[in-house]
Coordinates of C-alpha atoms in Angstrom, one line a residue:
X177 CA -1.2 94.8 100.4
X178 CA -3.1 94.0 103.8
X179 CA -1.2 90.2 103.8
X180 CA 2.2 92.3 103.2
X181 CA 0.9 94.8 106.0
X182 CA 0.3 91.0 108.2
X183 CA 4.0 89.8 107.8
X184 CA 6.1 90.8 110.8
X185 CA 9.4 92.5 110.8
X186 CA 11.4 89.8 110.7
X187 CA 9.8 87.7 108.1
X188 CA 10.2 91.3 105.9
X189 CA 13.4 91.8 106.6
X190 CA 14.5 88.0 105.9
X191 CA 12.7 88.3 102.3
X192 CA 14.6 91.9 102.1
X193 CA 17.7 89.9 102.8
X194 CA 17.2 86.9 100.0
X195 CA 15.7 89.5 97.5
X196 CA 18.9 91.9 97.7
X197 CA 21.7 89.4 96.8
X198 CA 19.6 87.6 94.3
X199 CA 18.8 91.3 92.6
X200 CA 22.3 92.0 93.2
X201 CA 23.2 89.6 91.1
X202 CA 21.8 90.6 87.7
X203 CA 20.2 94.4 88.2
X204 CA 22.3 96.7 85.8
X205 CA 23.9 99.5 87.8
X206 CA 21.2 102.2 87.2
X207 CA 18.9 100.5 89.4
X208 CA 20.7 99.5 92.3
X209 CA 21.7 103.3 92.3
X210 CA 18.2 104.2 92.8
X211 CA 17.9 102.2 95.8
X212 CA 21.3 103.7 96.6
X213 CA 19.5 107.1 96.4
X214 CA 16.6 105.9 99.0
X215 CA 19.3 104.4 101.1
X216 CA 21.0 107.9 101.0
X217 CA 17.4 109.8 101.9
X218 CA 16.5 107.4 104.7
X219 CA 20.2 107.0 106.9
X220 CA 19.9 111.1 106.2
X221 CA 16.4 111.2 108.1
X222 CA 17.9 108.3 110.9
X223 CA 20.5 110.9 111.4
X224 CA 18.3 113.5 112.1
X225 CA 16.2 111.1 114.2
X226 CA 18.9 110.1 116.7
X227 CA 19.1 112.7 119.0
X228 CA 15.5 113.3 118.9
X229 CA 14.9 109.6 119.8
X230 CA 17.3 110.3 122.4
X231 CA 15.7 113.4 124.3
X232 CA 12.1 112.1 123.3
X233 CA 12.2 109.0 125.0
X234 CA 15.4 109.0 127.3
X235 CA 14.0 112.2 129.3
X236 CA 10.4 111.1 130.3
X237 CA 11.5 107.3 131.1
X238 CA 14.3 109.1 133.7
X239 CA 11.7 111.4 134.9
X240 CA 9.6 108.2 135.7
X241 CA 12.1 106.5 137.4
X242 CA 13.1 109.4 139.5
X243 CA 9.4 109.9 140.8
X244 CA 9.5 106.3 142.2
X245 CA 12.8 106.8 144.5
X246 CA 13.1 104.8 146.8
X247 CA 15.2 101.9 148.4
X248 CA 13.6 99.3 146.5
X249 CA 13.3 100.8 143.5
X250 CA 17.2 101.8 143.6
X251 CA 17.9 98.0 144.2
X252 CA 16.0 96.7 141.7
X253 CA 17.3 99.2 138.9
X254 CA 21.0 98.9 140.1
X255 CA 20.4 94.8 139.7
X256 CA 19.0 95.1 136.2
X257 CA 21.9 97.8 135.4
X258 CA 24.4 95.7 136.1
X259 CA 23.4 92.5 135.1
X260 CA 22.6 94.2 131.7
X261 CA 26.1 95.4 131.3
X262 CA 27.2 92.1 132.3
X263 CA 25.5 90.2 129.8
X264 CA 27.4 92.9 127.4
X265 CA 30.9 92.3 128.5
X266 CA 30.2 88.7 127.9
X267 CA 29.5 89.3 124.8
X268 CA 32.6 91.2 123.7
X269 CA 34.6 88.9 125.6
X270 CA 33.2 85.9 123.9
X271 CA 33.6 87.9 121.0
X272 CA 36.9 88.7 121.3
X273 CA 37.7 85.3 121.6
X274 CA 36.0 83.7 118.7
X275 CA 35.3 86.4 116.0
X276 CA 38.3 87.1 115.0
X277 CA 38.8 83.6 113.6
X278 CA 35.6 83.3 112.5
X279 CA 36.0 86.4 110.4
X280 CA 39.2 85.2 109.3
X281 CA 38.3 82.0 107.5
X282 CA 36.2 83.9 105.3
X283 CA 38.6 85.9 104.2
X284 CA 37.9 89.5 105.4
X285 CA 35.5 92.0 102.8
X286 CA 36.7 92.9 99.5
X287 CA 38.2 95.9 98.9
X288 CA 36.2 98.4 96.6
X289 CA 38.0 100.7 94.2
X290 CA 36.9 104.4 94.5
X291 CA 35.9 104.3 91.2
X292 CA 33.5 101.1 91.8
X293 CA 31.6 102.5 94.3
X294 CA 27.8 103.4 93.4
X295 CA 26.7 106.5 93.8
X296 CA 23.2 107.9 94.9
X297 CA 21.8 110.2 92.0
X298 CA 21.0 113.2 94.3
X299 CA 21.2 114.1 97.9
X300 CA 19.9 115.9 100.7
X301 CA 21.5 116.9 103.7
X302 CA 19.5 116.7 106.7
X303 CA 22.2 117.8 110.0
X304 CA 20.7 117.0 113.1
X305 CA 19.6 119.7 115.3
X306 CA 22.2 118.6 118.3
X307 CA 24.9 116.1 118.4
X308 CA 24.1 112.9 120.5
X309 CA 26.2 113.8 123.2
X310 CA 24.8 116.7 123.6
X311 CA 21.2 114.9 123.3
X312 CA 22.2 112.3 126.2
X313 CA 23.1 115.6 128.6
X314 CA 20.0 116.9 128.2
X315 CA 18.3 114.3 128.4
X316 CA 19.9 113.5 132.2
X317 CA 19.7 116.9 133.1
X318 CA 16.3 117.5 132.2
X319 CA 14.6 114.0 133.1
X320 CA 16.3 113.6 136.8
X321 CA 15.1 117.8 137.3
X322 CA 11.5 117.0 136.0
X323 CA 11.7 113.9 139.0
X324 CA 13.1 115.7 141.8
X325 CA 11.3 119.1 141.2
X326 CA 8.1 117.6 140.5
X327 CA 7.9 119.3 137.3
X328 CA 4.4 118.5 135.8
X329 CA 4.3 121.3 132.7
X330 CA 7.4 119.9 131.3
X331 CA 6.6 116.3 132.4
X332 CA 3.8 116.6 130.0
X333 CA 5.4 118.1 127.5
X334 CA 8.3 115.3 127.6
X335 CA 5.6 112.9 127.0
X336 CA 3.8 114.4 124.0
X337 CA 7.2 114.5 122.5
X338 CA 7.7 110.8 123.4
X339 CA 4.6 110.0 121.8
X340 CA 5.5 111.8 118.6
X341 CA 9.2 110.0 118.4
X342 CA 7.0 106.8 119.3
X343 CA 5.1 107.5 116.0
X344 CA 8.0 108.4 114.1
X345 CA 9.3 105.7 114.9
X346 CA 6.8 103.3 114.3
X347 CA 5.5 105.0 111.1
X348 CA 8.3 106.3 109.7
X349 CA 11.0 104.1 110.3
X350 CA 10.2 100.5 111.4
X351 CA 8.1 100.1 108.1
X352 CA 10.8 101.5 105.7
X353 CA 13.8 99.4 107.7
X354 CA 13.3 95.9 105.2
X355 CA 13.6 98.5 101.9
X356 CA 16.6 100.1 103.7
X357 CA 18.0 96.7 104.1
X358 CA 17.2 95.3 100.9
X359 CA 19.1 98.3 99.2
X360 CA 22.1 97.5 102.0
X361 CA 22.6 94.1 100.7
X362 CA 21.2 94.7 96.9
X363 CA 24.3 97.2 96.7
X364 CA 26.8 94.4 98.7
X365 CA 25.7 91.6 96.3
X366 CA 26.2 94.3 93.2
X367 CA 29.9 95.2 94.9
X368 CA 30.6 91.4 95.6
X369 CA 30.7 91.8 99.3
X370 CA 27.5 90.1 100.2
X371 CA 28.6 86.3 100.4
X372 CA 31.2 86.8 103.3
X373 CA 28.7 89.0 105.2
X374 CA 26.3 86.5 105.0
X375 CA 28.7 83.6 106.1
X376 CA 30.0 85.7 109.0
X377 CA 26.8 86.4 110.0
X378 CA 25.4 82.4 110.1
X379 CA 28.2 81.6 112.4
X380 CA 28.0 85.0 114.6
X381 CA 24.1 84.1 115.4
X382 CA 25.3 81.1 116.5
X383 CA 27.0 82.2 119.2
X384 CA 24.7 84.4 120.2
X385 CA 22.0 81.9 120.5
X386 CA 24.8 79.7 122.6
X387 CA 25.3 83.0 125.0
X388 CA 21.3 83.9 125.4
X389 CA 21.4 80.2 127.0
X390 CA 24.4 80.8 129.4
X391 CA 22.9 84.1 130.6
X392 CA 19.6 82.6 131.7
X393 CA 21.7 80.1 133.2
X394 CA 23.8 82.2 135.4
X395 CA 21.0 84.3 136.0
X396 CA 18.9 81.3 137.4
X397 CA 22.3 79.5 139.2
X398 CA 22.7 83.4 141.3
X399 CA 19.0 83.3 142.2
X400 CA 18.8 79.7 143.1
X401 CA 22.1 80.1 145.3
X402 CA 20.5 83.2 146.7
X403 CA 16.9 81.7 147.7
X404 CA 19.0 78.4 148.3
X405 CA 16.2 76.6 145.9
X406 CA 17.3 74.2 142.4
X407 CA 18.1 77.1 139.7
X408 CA 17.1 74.6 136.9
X409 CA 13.8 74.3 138.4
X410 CA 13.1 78.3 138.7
X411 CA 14.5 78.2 135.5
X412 CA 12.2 75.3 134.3
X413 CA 8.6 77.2 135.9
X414 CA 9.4 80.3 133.6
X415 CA 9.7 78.5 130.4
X416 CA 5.8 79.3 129.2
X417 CA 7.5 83.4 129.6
X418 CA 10.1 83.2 127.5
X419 CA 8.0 80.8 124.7
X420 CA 5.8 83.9 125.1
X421 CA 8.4 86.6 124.5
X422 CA 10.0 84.5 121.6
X423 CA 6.5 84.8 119.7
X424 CA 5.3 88.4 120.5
X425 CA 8.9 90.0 120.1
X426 CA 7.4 92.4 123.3
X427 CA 9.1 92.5 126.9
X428 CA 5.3 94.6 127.8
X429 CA 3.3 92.1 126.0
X430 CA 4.8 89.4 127.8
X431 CA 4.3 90.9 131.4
X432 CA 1.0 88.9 132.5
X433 CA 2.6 85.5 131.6
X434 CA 6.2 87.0 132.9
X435 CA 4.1 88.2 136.7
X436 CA 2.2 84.9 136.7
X437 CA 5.5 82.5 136.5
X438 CA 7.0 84.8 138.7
X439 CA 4.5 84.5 141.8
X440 CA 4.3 80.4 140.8
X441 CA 8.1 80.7 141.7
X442 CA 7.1 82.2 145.0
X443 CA 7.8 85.6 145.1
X444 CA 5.4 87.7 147.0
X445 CA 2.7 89.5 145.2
X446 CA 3.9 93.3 145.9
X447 CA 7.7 92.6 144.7
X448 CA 6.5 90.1 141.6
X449 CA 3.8 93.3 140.6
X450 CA 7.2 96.2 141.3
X451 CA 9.5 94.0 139.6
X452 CA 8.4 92.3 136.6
X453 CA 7.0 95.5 135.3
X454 CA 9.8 98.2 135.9
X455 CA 12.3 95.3 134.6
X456 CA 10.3 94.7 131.3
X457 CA 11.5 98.2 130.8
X458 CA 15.1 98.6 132.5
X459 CA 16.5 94.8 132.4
X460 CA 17.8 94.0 128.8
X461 CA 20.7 91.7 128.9
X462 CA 19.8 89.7 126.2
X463 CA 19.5 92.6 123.8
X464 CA 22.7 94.3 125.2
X465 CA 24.2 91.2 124.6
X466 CA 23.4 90.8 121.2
X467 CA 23.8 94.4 120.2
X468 CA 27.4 94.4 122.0
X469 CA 27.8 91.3 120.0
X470 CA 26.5 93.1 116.4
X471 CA 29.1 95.9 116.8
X472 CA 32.2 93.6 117.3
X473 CA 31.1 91.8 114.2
X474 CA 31.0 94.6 112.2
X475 CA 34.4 96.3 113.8
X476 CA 35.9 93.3 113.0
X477 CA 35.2 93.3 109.5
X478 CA 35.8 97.0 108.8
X479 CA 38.4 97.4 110.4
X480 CA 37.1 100.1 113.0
X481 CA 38.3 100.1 116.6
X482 CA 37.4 98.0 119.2
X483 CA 39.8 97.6 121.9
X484 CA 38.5 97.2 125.4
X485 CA 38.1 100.5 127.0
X486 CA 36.1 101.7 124.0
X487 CA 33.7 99.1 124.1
X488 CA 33.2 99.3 128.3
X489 CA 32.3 103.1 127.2
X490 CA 29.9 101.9 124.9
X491 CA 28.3 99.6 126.5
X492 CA 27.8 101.4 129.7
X493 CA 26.4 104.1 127.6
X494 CA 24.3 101.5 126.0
X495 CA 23.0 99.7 128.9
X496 CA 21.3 103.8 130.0
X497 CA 20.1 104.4 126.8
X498 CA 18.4 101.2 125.7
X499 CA 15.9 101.9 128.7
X500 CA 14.1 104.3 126.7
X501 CA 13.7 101.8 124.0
X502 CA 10.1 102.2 122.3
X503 CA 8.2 99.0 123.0
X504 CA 7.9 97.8 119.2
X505 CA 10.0 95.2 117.1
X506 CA 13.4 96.4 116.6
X507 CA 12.9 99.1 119.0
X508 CA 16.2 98.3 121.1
X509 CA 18.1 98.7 118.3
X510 CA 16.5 102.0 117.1
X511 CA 17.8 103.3 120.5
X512 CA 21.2 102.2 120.0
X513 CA 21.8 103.7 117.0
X514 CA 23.1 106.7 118.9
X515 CA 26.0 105.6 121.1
X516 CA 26.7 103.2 117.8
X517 CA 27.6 106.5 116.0
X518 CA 28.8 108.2 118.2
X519 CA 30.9 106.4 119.9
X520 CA 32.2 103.6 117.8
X521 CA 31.7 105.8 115.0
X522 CA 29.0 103.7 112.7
X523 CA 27.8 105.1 109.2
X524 CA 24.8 104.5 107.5
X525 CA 25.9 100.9 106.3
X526 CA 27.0 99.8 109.4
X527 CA 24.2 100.8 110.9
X528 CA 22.0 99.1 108.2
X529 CA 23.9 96.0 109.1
X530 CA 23.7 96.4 112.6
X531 CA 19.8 96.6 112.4
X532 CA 19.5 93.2 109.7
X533 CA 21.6 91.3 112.3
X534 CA 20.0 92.7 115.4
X535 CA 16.5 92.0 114.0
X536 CA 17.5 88.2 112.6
X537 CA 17.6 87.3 116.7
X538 CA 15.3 89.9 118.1
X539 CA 12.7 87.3 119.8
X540 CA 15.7 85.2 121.4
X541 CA 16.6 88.7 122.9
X542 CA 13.4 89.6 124.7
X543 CA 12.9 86.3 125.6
X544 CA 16.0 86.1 127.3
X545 CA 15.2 89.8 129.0
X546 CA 12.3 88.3 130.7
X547 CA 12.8 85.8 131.8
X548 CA 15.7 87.3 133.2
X549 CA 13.1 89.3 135.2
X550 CA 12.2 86.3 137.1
X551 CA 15.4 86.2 138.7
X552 CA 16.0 89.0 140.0
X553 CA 12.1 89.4 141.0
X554 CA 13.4 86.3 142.8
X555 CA 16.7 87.8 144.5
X556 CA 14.5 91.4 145.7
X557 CA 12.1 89.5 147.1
X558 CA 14.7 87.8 149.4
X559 CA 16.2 91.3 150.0
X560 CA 12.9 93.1 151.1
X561 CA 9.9 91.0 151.3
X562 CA 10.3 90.8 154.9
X563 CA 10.8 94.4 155.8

């Protein structure tokens, strides 16, 4: 039990992966539909968790922000802002472009009869106590009132519930996510939908990895043009930060090797140690990339919409929220989950997918969201360390 407890996330989830479709293939219908029953429970508790994940972490990591205001705190964030929604629109447009085929070759999912479909043997309904929407308002409007009114009582309170959806998160959901998964694809294989997913999903990582490269590469070419110094070479003195990020999985972990690299590149100590920090937290292009990736995928091959305007919704909503990501493995994902439902509509199995494709590439993601950080540590510095 201890070894289990010394795999990490991906490694579980992996295994979950292989051990559903080869279950799937034999496992008489009155035990897939228990795991169909647990799958039923758990998205019933994620439900319930959403909004609460939003207004527990969303609120106190505005209120922080707001406390810092100031010129170059405002530059830094509207940088990372819009260089993570960037990286998202690259994604969909990428996507646009390629998945369609992809998806097309292997011949779209097969249709389910009604009658075919498994069944959980009980359930229990578990509403959320506010909509997401609603969740995301109150989040704003408490968080930026908490900064500009100096609100210490309810700062502190903000943060004891951040520390509770923190747990919850960590406890009650991250460990449970490879069981959730292996149900996900156990009932797929049973169904006879597994093998496409699984071939759409080989080529879809692809491209992802192909993308997290050209992002670091524009990133670099805009700083090197703006410090006027070789972008391959920046790019080149930050490699020991992202081998760092791709084996801890953690943007905050990474931070000492992320600040040294940073300073090596010649920043000035007092931007490097504002920067790198506060972008370890705001600056995720490589995650909103592959997330904004994820949901095409899965629009594509169920057929939900995902024209352009939708998607620019979603991604600018995605780009605020994922902010307040916890700092664990998977964590980004966990705080997508809302705008994923509510505004492209995801259910419990595309959400399950969502998280098993998310998680297959979450190293490349915060490895390519600090390093990232380097860049534009590089581009404020040119901005402000004079004045």
């Amino acid at each position: 039990m201890k070894a289990l407890k010394n795999i990490g996330l991906l490694p579980r989830v992996i295994i979950a992966i292989v051990l559903g479709v080869v279950f799937g293939l034999f496992l008489p219908s009155s035990v897939v539909r228990v795991f169909v029953t647990f799958n039923s429970l758990f998205s019933q508790f994620l439900g319930f968790m959403i909004p609460l994940i939003i207004i527990g972490l969303v609120t106190p990591a505005i209120a922080d922000i707001g406390r810092g205001a100031g010129k170059l705190l405002v530059v830094t964030v509207v940088i990372a802002y819009a260089d993570t929604v960037l990286a998202a629109l690259l994604a969909y447009g990428t996507g646009s472009w390629l998945f369609p085929s992809m998806i097309a070759t292997t011949g779209g999912l097969p249709h389910i009869a009604k009658s075919m479909e498994l069944t959980p043997y009980f359930t229990i309904t578990i509403p959320p106590m506010v909509d997401v929407m609603s969740g995301l308002v109150f989040s704003f409007l408490f968080g930026l009132g908490i900064a500009y009114g100096d609100l210490k009582t309810s700062k502190r309170l903000f943060d004891d519930l951040r520390y509770v959806v923190d747990k919850a998160i960590a406890k009650g959901i991250i460990p449970f996510l490879p069981l959730y998964i292996f149900g996900v694809f156990l009932n797929m294989t049973y169904n006879g939908q597994a093998g496409k997913i699984m071939l759409v999903f080989a080529q879809i990582i692809l491209v992802i990895l192909v993308l997290h490269v050209f992002i670091l590469v524009y990133q670099y070419c805009i700083a090197g043009a703006i410090v006027r110094r070789n972008p391959f070479r920046l790019l080149l003195t930050m490699l020991p930060a992202y081998l760092t990020a791709l084996g801890t999985s953690s943007s905050a972990a990474t931070i000492p090797v992320t600040l040294a690299r940073t300073l090596r590149n010649g920043v000035s100590n007092a931007i490097a140690g504002f920067v790198v920090p506060l972008c370890a937290t705001i600056h995720l292009s490589g995650s909103a990339m592959k997330i904004t990736a994820c949901a095409l995928t899965i629009c594509l091959l169920t057929g939900r919409a995902h024209d352009f305007g939708l998607f620019l919704y979603f991604i600018l909503m995605l780009s605020i929220v994922m902010v307040a990501a916890p700092g664990v493995p998977g964590g980004a994902i966990m705080a997508a989950l809302a705008p994923l439902a509510s505004i492209l509509g995801f259910n419990a199995n595309a959400q399950a997918l969502m998280i098993a494709l998310y998680i297959a590439m979450d190293s490349f993601g915060t490895a390519c969201n600090v390093t990232g950080d380097g860049a534009i540590a590089l581009a404020v510095d040119k901005m402000f360390s004079r004045k």
